[in-house]
Amino acid sequence: MRPPLLLLLPPPFNKWTTLNGARKLLKSGEAKASDFWVFCGYAGWGPGQLMGELERESWYMAATDSNTLLKSLAKQDSELSDPRNAGLDIWQTLMDMIDHGDDYKRLKNTPQAEFDDLMLREWARANLCFQKSSGDDDDKVDDSEKEEKDDSGKAGDFMDDLIKRASSAAKNVDKVEVGTLVRASSSKDYPFLLNDQEFHKSIVLVIQDNEMMSVGVILNLPMTSSGNKIPGKIPCRYGGAYGIKGQVGKPSFWLHLNKSLRDAKIGSPVGDINKEDGIWSCTSEQVETALRAGIAKPTDFMVVSGFSVWGKVGRGEAGGIRGEIWDGDFEIVSKDCVRPVWDTLTTQEELTPENMNKNLDIAETAWMASSSSLEDDDEEEEEEDDKRMVYNSDVSVKSLADDALKCWVGALLLDNPRLRKST
């Protein structure tokens, strides 16, 4: 459902109307088209929500009136209104108007403010920009997007990408079953930059797939609590948003990739594809027994708390993890890559503020190791994506996506929303 269109008539009218109401005003001659401001959707707050945000200083209070504010906004030069800049230039002007210019200057160059602005610009690019028609002026199209301005070229690129994705999906999507490893895509423009940042450069083990949903666990995000009293430090890993509540400190899913343990019938295979030489699941009691018997060491095991879900309701086989692969958000990891990925991940440690970057570097190394089976053209596409810059900045989208994952880890796993740069 599309958000409603609301039209505002600024001073001297000072009234809201609908699209039909605007048409009547135009027909009667009471207003002209240039008098209207058009809004798609609106913001709202529940009882007490806005007051709470004010108390947290999420908003500035200003003593002004709507006429003054709207007149000032109306005077903004059209060059300052590129949607990719997300209104940041206008916000700066308004901050000066309400005597908070010093606050703006103080915050402007802090790492957190710079990150917030970059994320907002990327959000605006994804949500507020529309495809240009041929013949439109392209003064506002920066170098990183000039290749998009030709409609025929863009359509050709789109069709090529669609055919490529369809071909890849046709070859691979039927291979997805319980026990499959999948990795966050390297062939799309960072699909998890703005939402679900925990999946950026993630490696996921599919543990369930039925007519209702696919279920998987993320393997490359260690948490702060080891969550066990078993000899040796086995870092507990964040598997996903489901099942986490009340489970930190009580890991729910143990894994191993060890021939001796398989031969000793420690656990059971995660899916039929892993019966002979793949990943097995086991219980904490079995882990403890194996460690005490000396047939395994702590680094032979992974333990995961929580899981991730992809629904299929209403989408059938086009939903679930197969749908994610079809959409290009995930890719299947070759069987040949499972062992190198596993061995890399077992070098991660229990998460702390001091080792966050080290753990994320290892996570990325494992993610890269899982891509050896990708075709050369996918790697070339990834390199092209790496070159795109955030609008009006010298920061690459790749760097911003990596930073967004760090912010997510800092906020959700370390309870420190401002933690991005650690030693």
GROMACS .gro file of C-alpha atoms in nm:
model
  423
    1MET     CA    1   0.000   0.000   0.000
    2ARG     CA    2   0.138   0.337  -0.103
    3PRO     CA    3   0.157   0.616   0.156
    4PRO     CA    4  -0.099   0.892   0.105
    5LEU     CA    5  -0.018   1.207  -0.086
    6LEU     CA    6  -0.066   1.523   0.121
    7LEU     CA    7  -0.036   1.866  -0.032
    8LEU     CA    8   0.056   2.176   0.166
    9LEU     CA    9  -0.017   2.529   0.062
   10PRO     CA   10   0.246   2.745   0.238
   11PRO     CA   11   0.188   3.109   0.339
   12PRO     CA   12  -0.029   3.294   0.272
   13PHE     CA   13  -0.264   2.990   0.238
   14ASN     CA   14  -0.148   2.779   0.535
   15LYS     CA   15  -0.368   2.479   0.463
   16TRP     CA   16  -0.341   2.109   0.391
   17THR     CA   17  -0.535   1.938   0.119
   18THR     CA   18  -0.557   1.618  -0.081
   19LEU     CA   19  -0.475   1.565  -0.447
   20ASN     CA   20  -0.841   1.609  -0.539
   21GLY     CA   21  -0.858   1.922  -0.325
   22ALA     CA   22  -0.554   2.063  -0.503
   23ARG     CA   23  -0.712   1.998  -0.841
   24LYS     CA   24  -1.023   2.192  -0.736
   25LEU     CA   25  -0.812   2.487  -0.617
   26LEU     CA   26  -0.622   2.487  -0.946
   27LYS     CA   27  -0.943   2.466  -1.150
   28SER     CA   28  -1.102   2.755  -0.957
   29GLY     CA   29  -0.790   2.967  -1.000
   30GLU     CA   30  -0.744   3.007  -0.624
   31ALA     CA   31  -0.393   2.861  -0.646
   32LYS     CA   32  -0.133   2.769  -0.906
   33ALA     CA   33   0.076   2.453  -0.929
   34SER     CA   34   0.389   2.622  -0.793
   35ASP     CA   35   0.202   2.708  -0.471
   36PHE     CA   36   0.191   2.347  -0.356
   37TRP     CA   37   0.433   2.132  -0.160
   38VAL     CA   38   0.368   1.760  -0.202
   39PHE     CA   39   0.438   1.509   0.078
   40CYS     CA   40   0.429   1.133   0.033
   41GLY     CA   41   0.340   0.985   0.372
   42TYR     CA   42   0.387   1.138   0.714
   43ALA     CA   43   0.555   1.074   1.050
   44GLY     CA   44   0.365   0.984   1.365
   45TRP     CA   45   0.428   0.916   1.733
   46GLY     CA   46   0.247   0.701   1.987
   47PRO     CA   47   0.138   0.833   2.328
   48GLY     CA   48   0.438   0.973   2.513
   49GLN     CA   49   0.681   0.873   2.239
   50LEU     CA   50   0.770   1.222   2.121
   51MET     CA   51   0.812   1.345   2.478
   52GLY     CA   52   1.049   1.057   2.544
   53GLU     CA   53   1.253   1.147   2.237
   54LEU     CA   54   1.271   1.508   2.352
   55GLU     CA   55   1.392   1.395   2.694
   56ARG     CA   56   1.666   1.192   2.522
   57GLU     CA   57   1.758   1.507   2.328
   58SER     CA   58   1.679   1.344   1.995
   59TRP     CA   59   1.511   1.669   1.886
   60TYR     CA   60   1.576   2.040   1.929
   61MET     CA   61   1.299   2.264   2.058
   62ALA     CA   62   1.262   2.591   1.870
   63ALA     CA   63   1.054   2.901   1.940
   64THR     CA   64   0.920   2.989   1.597
   65ASP     CA   65   0.601   2.985   1.396
   66SER     CA   66   0.505   2.786   1.091
   67ASN     CA   67   0.494   3.091   0.863
   68THR     CA   68   0.855   3.182   0.936
   69LEU     CA   69   0.973   2.824   0.897
   70LEU     CA   70   0.789   2.758   0.572
   71LYS     CA   71   0.899   3.087   0.420
   72SER     CA   72   1.259   3.005   0.501
   73LEU     CA   73   1.231   2.661   0.349
   74ALA     CA   74   1.067   2.803   0.039
   75LYS     CA   75   1.364   3.035  -0.011
   76GLN     CA   76   1.614   2.748  -0.029
   77ASP     CA   77   1.796   2.745  -0.361
   78SER     CA   78   1.691   2.453  -0.580
   79GLU     CA   79   2.055   2.345  -0.604
   80LEU     CA   80   2.046   2.270  -0.233
   81SER     CA   81   1.758   2.029  -0.278
   82ASP     CA   82   1.923   1.727  -0.438
   83PRO     CA   83   1.740   1.437  -0.270
   84ARG     CA   84   2.065   1.242  -0.235
   85ASN     CA   85   2.181   1.501   0.018
   86ALA     CA   86   1.881   1.410   0.236
   87GLY     CA   87   1.806   1.769   0.339
   88LEU     CA   88   2.130   1.802   0.535
   89ASP     CA   89   2.214   2.139   0.383
   90ILE     CA   90   1.870   2.276   0.476
   91TRP     CA   91   1.907   2.132   0.828
   92GLN     CA   92   2.232   2.325   0.870
   93THR     CA   93   2.056   2.648   0.775
   94LEU     CA   94   1.771   2.580   1.017
   95MET     CA   95   2.017   2.506   1.298
   96ASP     CA   96   2.167   2.852   1.243
   97MET     CA   97   1.820   3.005   1.248
   98ILE     CA   98   1.735   2.858   1.588
   99ASP     CA   99   2.072   2.957   1.740
  100HIS     CA  100   2.212   2.604   1.742
  101GLY     CA  101   2.472   2.666   1.476
  102ASP     CA  102   2.751   2.610   1.727
  103ASP     CA  103   2.606   2.270   1.814
  104TYR     CA  104   2.604   2.181   1.447
  105LYS     CA  105   2.967   2.284   1.400
  106ARG     CA  106   3.071   2.093   1.712
  107LEU     CA  107   2.899   1.774   1.599
  108LYS     CA  108   2.962   1.802   1.226
  109ASN     CA  109   3.310   1.650   1.215
  110THR     CA  110   3.273   1.384   1.483
  111PRO     CA  111   3.303   1.025   1.355
  112GLN     CA  112   2.952   0.935   1.467
  113ALA     CA  113   2.793   1.240   1.301
  114GLU     CA  114   2.981   1.174   0.978
  115PHE     CA  115   2.864   0.811   0.982
  116ASP     CA  116   2.503   0.912   1.052
  117ASP     CA  117   2.507   1.162   0.764
  118LEU     CA  118   2.654   0.908   0.522
  119MET     CA  119   2.391   0.650   0.616
  120LEU     CA  120   2.118   0.909   0.570
  121ARG     CA  121   2.250   0.997   0.223
  122GLU     CA  122   2.251   0.631   0.123
  123TRP     CA  123   1.898   0.593   0.258
  124ALA     CA  124   1.790   0.895   0.053
  125ARG     CA  125   1.956   0.757  -0.259
  126ALA     CA  126   1.773   0.426  -0.217
  127ASN     CA  127   1.433   0.569  -0.123
  128LEU     CA  128   1.397   0.923  -0.257
  129CYS     CA  129   1.558   0.910  -0.601
  130PHE     CA  130   1.370   0.817  -0.915
  131GLN     CA  131   1.505   0.708  -1.249
  132LYS     CA  132   1.570   1.002  -1.479
  133SER     CA  133   1.394   1.027  -1.811
  134SER     CA  134   1.612   1.061  -2.118
  135GLY     CA  135   1.673   1.425  -2.196
  136ASP     CA  136   1.659   1.533  -1.832
  137ASP     CA  137   1.941   1.756  -1.723
  138ASP     CA  138   2.209   1.561  -1.542
  139ASP     CA  139   2.380   1.838  -1.348
  140LYS     CA  140   2.304   1.655  -1.025
  141VAL     CA  141   2.432   1.318  -1.141
  142ASP     CA  142   2.780   1.262  -0.998
  143ASP     CA  143   3.050   1.059  -1.169
  144SER     CA  144   2.963   0.742  -0.981
  145GLU     CA  145   2.611   0.747  -1.126
  146LYS     CA  146   2.657   0.895  -1.474
  147GLU     CA  147   2.648   0.550  -1.627
  148GLU     CA  148   2.288   0.522  -1.501
  149LYS     CA  149   2.149   0.825  -1.683
  150ASP     CA  150   2.111   0.657  -2.024
  151ASP     CA  151   1.777   0.477  -2.018
  152SER     CA  152   1.862   0.228  -2.289
  153GLY     CA  153   2.193   0.145  -2.126
  154LYS     CA  154   2.031   0.113  -1.785
  155ALA     CA  155   1.760  -0.111  -1.926
  156GLY     CA  156   2.022  -0.324  -2.098
  157ASP     CA  157   2.224  -0.353  -1.777
  158PHE     CA  158   1.909  -0.441  -1.586
  159MET     CA  159   1.813  -0.715  -1.832
  160ASP     CA  160   2.167  -0.853  -1.833
  161ASP     CA  161   2.164  -0.861  -1.454
  162LEU     CA  162   1.819  -1.023  -1.448
  163ILE     CA  163   1.922  -1.293  -1.698
  164LYS     CA  164   2.243  -1.354  -1.506
  165ARG     CA  165   2.059  -1.386  -1.175
  166ALA     CA  166   1.794  -1.612  -1.328
  167SER     CA  167   2.060  -1.834  -1.482
  168SER     CA  168   2.253  -1.855  -1.156
  169ALA     CA  169   1.936  -1.925  -0.958
  170ALA     CA  170   1.827  -2.195  -1.202
  171LYS     CA  171   2.163  -2.368  -1.161
  172ASN     CA  172   2.195  -2.330  -0.785
  173VAL     CA  173   1.866  -2.272  -0.606
  174ASP     CA  174   1.768  -2.641  -0.612
  175LYS     CA  175   2.096  -2.718  -0.434
  176VAL     CA  176   1.977  -2.537  -0.122
  177GLU     CA  177   1.887  -2.788   0.146
  178VAL     CA  178   1.939  -2.839   0.515
  179GLY     CA  179   2.311  -2.833   0.582
  180THR     CA  180   2.397  -2.591   0.301
  181LEU     CA  181   2.624  -2.297   0.375
  182VAL     CA  182   2.526  -1.966   0.215
  183ARG     CA  183   2.711  -1.636   0.216
  184ALA     CA  184   2.593  -1.276   0.189
  185SER     CA  185   2.611  -1.170  -0.173
  186SER     CA  186   2.919  -1.011  -0.324
  187SER     CA  187   2.744  -0.940  -0.654
  188LYS     CA  188   2.488  -0.684  -0.538
  189ASP     CA  189   2.530  -0.331  -0.415
  190TYR     CA  190   2.558  -0.419  -0.043
  191PRO     CA  191   2.200  -0.539   0.014
  192PHE     CA  192   2.238  -0.522   0.394
  193LEU     CA  193   2.375  -0.168   0.422
  194LEU     CA  194   2.048  -0.008   0.534
  195ASN     CA  195   1.867  -0.304   0.690
  196ASP     CA  196   1.966  -0.625   0.869
  197GLN     CA  197   2.330  -0.520   0.892
  198GLU     CA  198   2.415  -0.840   1.080
  199PHE     CA  199   2.395  -1.024   0.746
  200HIS     CA  200   2.661  -0.804   0.581
  201LYS     CA  201   2.944  -1.041   0.482
  202SER     CA  202   2.776  -1.316   0.682
  203ILE     CA  203   2.807  -1.691   0.650
  204VAL     CA  204   2.489  -1.882   0.732
  205LEU     CA  205   2.425  -2.252   0.789
  206VAL     CA  206   2.075  -2.365   0.684
  207ILE     CA  207   1.938  -2.586   0.964
  208GLN     CA  208   1.573  -2.619   0.862
  209ASP     CA  209   1.371  -2.577   0.543
  210ASN     CA  210   1.000  -2.657   0.514
  211GLU     CA  211   0.687  -2.524   0.345
  212MET     CA  212   0.656  -2.240   0.598
  213MET     CA  213   1.009  -2.107   0.638
  214SER     CA  214   1.383  -2.149   0.610
  215VAL     CA  215   1.588  -2.133   0.930
  216GLY     CA  216   1.960  -2.068   0.951
  217VAL     CA  217   2.232  -1.965   1.194
  218ILE     CA  218   2.497  -1.699   1.132
  219LEU     CA  219   2.840  -1.849   1.203
  220ASN     CA  220   3.081  -1.556   1.192
  221LEU     CA  221   2.959  -1.322   1.468
  222PRO     CA  222   3.103  -1.407   1.813
  223MET     CA  223   2.922  -1.272   2.118
  224THR     CA  224   3.044  -1.143   2.452
  225SER     CA  225   2.947  -1.441   2.666
  226SER     CA  226   3.100  -1.782   2.609
  227GLY     CA  227   2.781  -1.919   2.759
  228ASN     CA  228   2.922  -2.243   2.889
  229LYS     CA  229   3.120  -2.398   3.173
  230ILE     CA  230   3.293  -2.652   2.953
  231PRO     CA  231   3.675  -2.663   2.975
  232GLY     CA  232   3.834  -2.434   2.720
  233LYS     CA  233   3.698  -2.106   2.584
  234ILE     CA  234   3.448  -2.168   2.309
  235PRO     CA  235   3.301  -1.832   2.197
  236CYS     CA  236   2.924  -1.825   2.171
  237ARG     CA  237   2.810  -1.696   1.833
  238TYR     CA  238   2.511  -1.480   1.741
  239GLY     CA  239   2.296  -1.696   1.514
  240GLY     CA  240   2.008  -1.455   1.458
  241ALA     CA  241   1.733  -1.250   1.617
  242TYR     CA  242   1.504  -1.541   1.703
  243GLY     CA  243   1.538  -1.738   2.021
  244ILE     CA  244   1.788  -1.497   2.174
  245LYS     CA  245   1.572  -1.367   2.460
  246GLY     CA  246   1.667  -1.543   2.779
  247GLN     CA  247   1.918  -1.762   2.596
  248VAL     CA  248   2.237  -1.560   2.634
  249GLY     CA  249   2.448  -1.776   2.860
  250LYS     CA  250   2.251  -2.084   2.751
  251PRO     CA  251   2.375  -2.178   2.402
  252SER     CA  252   2.125  -2.375   2.204
  253PHE     CA  253   2.307  -2.513   1.901
  254TRP     CA  254   2.643  -2.696   1.904
  255LEU     CA  255   2.833  -2.783   1.585
  256HIS     CA  256   3.147  -2.969   1.485
  257LEU     CA  257   3.333  -3.058   1.165
  258ASN     CA  258   3.555  -3.336   1.292
  259LYS     CA  259   3.606  -3.685   1.144
  260SER     CA  260   3.701  -3.844   1.477
  261LEU     CA  261   3.384  -3.710   1.633
  262ARG     CA  262   3.175  -3.832   1.341
  263ASP     CA  263   3.333  -4.176   1.366
  264ALA     CA  264   3.254  -4.177   1.739
  265LYS     CA  265   2.892  -4.088   1.655
  266ILE     CA  266   2.912  -3.763   1.850
  267GLY     CA  267   2.599  -3.586   1.730
  268SER     CA  268   2.418  -3.618   1.398
  269PRO     CA  269   2.460  -3.462   1.053
  270VAL     CA  270   2.300  -3.127   0.977
  271GLY     CA  271   2.107  -3.250   0.676
  272ASP     CA  272   2.170  -3.549   0.453
  273ILE     CA  273   2.440  -3.367   0.255
  274ASN     CA  274   2.666  -3.370   0.562
  275LYS     CA  275   2.643  -3.739   0.655
  276GLU     CA  276   2.988  -3.834   0.532
  277ASP     CA  277   3.213  -3.533   0.573
  278GLY     CA  278   3.011  -3.226   0.666
  279ILE     CA  279   2.893  -3.026   0.966
  280TRP     CA  280   2.724  -3.215   1.250
  281SER     CA  281   2.520  -3.090   1.543
  282CYS     CA  282   2.553  -3.220   1.896
  283THR     CA  283   2.460  -3.144   2.256
  284SER     CA  284   2.657  -2.964   2.524
  285GLU     CA  285   2.677  -3.291   2.717
  286GLN     CA  286   2.837  -3.462   2.415
  287VAL     CA  287   3.085  -3.177   2.382
  288GLU     CA  288   3.183  -3.206   2.746
  289THR     CA  289   3.223  -3.583   2.718
  290ALA     CA  290   3.439  -3.554   2.404
  291LEU     CA  291   3.666  -3.293   2.562
  292ARG     CA  292   3.713  -3.496   2.878
  293ALA     CA  293   3.784  -3.809   2.677
  294GLY     CA  294   4.051  -3.625   2.481
  295ILE     CA  295   3.904  -3.704   2.139
  296ALA     CA  296   3.844  -3.335   2.066
  297LYS     CA  297   3.969  -2.990   2.159
  298PRO     CA  298   3.766  -2.670   2.215
  299THR     CA  299   3.846  -2.531   1.870
  300ASP     CA  300   3.673  -2.833   1.713
  301PHE     CA  301   3.337  -2.692   1.820
  302MET     CA  302   3.115  -2.393   1.751
  303VAL     CA  303   2.820  -2.293   1.964
  304VAL     CA  304   2.545  -2.065   1.838
  305SER     CA  305   2.270  -1.881   2.025
  306GLY     CA  306   1.964  -1.772   1.832
  307PHE     CA  307   1.865  -1.830   1.471
  308SER     CA  308   1.748  -1.644   1.161
  309VAL     CA  309   1.420  -1.703   0.977
  310TRP     CA  310   1.310  -1.639   0.618
  311GLY     CA  311   0.937  -1.690   0.571
  312LYS     CA  312   0.767  -1.852   0.276
  313VAL     CA  313   0.401  -1.772   0.349
  314GLY     CA  314   0.247  -1.625   0.035
  315ARG     CA  315   0.563  -1.682  -0.170
  316GLY     CA  316   0.600  -2.059  -0.175
  317GLU     CA  317   0.935  -2.174  -0.309
  318ALA     CA  318   1.008  -1.813  -0.413
  319GLY     CA  319   1.034  -1.735  -0.042
  320GLY     CA  320   1.266  -1.862   0.226
  321ILE     CA  321   1.638  -1.880   0.168
  322ARG     CA  322   1.579  -1.979  -0.196
  323GLY     CA  323   1.404  -1.647  -0.248
  324GLU     CA  324   1.700  -1.466  -0.092
  325ILE     CA  325   1.934  -1.641  -0.335
  326TRP     CA  326   1.701  -1.566  -0.626
  327ASP     CA  327   1.695  -1.199  -0.527
  328GLY     CA  328   2.075  -1.197  -0.522
  329ASP     CA  329   2.111  -1.128  -0.150
  330PHE     CA  330   2.280  -1.462  -0.075
  331GLU     CA  331   2.495  -1.713  -0.263
  332ILE     CA  332   2.560  -2.083  -0.209
  333VAL     CA  333   2.900  -2.176  -0.069
  334SER     CA  334   3.075  -2.458  -0.249
  335LYS     CA  335   3.138  -2.778  -0.053
  336ASP     CA  336   3.511  -2.732  -0.121
  337CYS     CA  337   3.505  -2.406   0.076
  338VAL     CA  338   3.342  -2.540   0.393
  339ARG     CA  339   3.663  -2.662   0.561
  340PRO     CA  340   3.868  -2.343   0.496
  341VAL     CA  341   3.577  -2.131   0.619
  342TRP     CA  342   3.535  -2.341   0.933
  343ASP     CA  343   3.907  -2.340   1.015
  344THR     CA  344   3.919  -1.963   0.977
  345LEU     CA  345   3.615  -1.903   1.197
  346THR     CA  346   3.745  -2.120   1.481
  347THR     CA  347   4.026  -1.866   1.532
  348GLN     CA  348   3.770  -1.606   1.647
  349GLU     CA  349   3.751  -1.522   2.016
  350GLU     CA  350   3.486  -1.427   2.266
  351LEU     CA  351   3.386  -1.072   2.170
  352THR     CA  352   3.522  -0.770   2.361
  353PRO     CA  353   3.548  -0.401   2.269
  354GLU     CA  354   3.922  -0.450   2.231
  355ASN     CA  355   3.905  -0.739   1.982
  356MET     CA  356   3.595  -0.635   1.785
  357ASN     CA  357   3.795  -0.532   1.479
  358LYS     CA  358   4.008  -0.846   1.492
  359ASN     CA  359   3.699  -1.067   1.509
  360LEU     CA  360   3.535  -0.881   1.221
  361ASP     CA  361   3.853  -0.908   1.014
  362ILE     CA  362   3.849  -1.285   1.066
  363ALA     CA  363   3.479  -1.290   0.976
  364GLU     CA  364   3.558  -1.111   0.650
  365THR     CA  365   3.850  -1.343   0.577
  366ALA     CA  366   3.617  -1.642   0.614
  367TRP     CA  367   3.357  -1.470   0.397
  368MET     CA  368   3.619  -1.411   0.127
  369ALA     CA  369   3.735  -1.774   0.154
  370SER     CA  370   3.378  -1.888   0.087
  371SER     CA  371   3.376  -1.718  -0.254
  372SER     CA  372   3.647  -1.910  -0.438
  373SER     CA  373   3.390  -2.083  -0.656
  374LEU     CA  374   3.241  -1.756  -0.783
  375GLU     CA  375   3.273  -1.677  -1.149
  376ASP     CA  376   3.514  -1.410  -1.266
  377ASP     CA  377   3.236  -1.177  -1.381
  378ASP     CA  378   3.090  -1.180  -1.027
  379GLU     CA  379   3.429  -1.075  -0.890
  380GLU     CA  380   3.453  -0.797  -1.149
  381GLU     CA  381   3.104  -0.677  -1.050
  382GLU     CA  382   3.209  -0.673  -0.685
  383GLU     CA  383   3.511  -0.460  -0.776
  384GLU     CA  384   3.283  -0.214  -0.959
  385ASP     CA  385   3.055  -0.193  -0.653
  386ASP     CA  386   3.360  -0.121  -0.439
  387LYS     CA  387   3.425   0.194  -0.643
  388ARG     CA  388   3.089   0.363  -0.582
  389MET     CA  389   3.109   0.655  -0.344
  390VAL     CA  390   2.844   0.789  -0.110
  391TYR     CA  391   2.696   1.102  -0.265
  392ASN     CA  392   2.883   1.425  -0.190
  393SER     CA  393   3.158   1.246   0.002
  394ASP     CA  394   3.493   1.073  -0.042
  395VAL     CA  395   3.372   0.759   0.138
  396SER     CA  396   3.307   0.439  -0.057
  397VAL     CA  397   2.981   0.250  -0.007
  398LYS     CA  398   3.191  -0.058   0.071
  399SER     CA  399   3.359   0.123   0.360
  400LEU     CA  400   3.023   0.252   0.485
  401ALA     CA  401   2.870  -0.098   0.476
  402ASP     CA  402   3.163  -0.232   0.679
  403ASP     CA  403   3.122   0.053   0.926
  404ALA     CA  404   2.747  -0.016   0.954
  405LEU     CA  405   2.823  -0.375   1.056
  406LYS     CA  406   3.065  -0.246   1.321
  407CYS     CA  407   2.795  -0.016   1.453
  408TRP     CA  408   2.550  -0.305   1.465
  409VAL     CA  409   2.797  -0.525   1.655
  410GLY     CA  410   2.878  -0.240   1.893
  411ALA     CA  411   2.513  -0.165   1.963
  412LEU     CA  412   2.361  -0.515   1.971
  413LEU     CA  413   2.642  -0.739   2.087
  414LEU     CA  414   2.849  -0.501   2.300
  415ASP     CA  415   2.572  -0.266   2.416
  416ASN     CA  416   2.773   0.034   2.298
  417PRO     CA  417   2.601   0.211   2.007
  418ARG     CA  418   2.889   0.452   1.962
  419LEU     CA  419   3.158   0.185   1.936
  420ARG     CA  420   3.290   0.166   1.581
  421LYS     CA  421   3.664   0.215   1.597
  422SER     CA  422   3.830  -0.013   1.845
  423THR     CA  423   4.187  -0.130   1.883
   0.00000   0.00000   0.00000
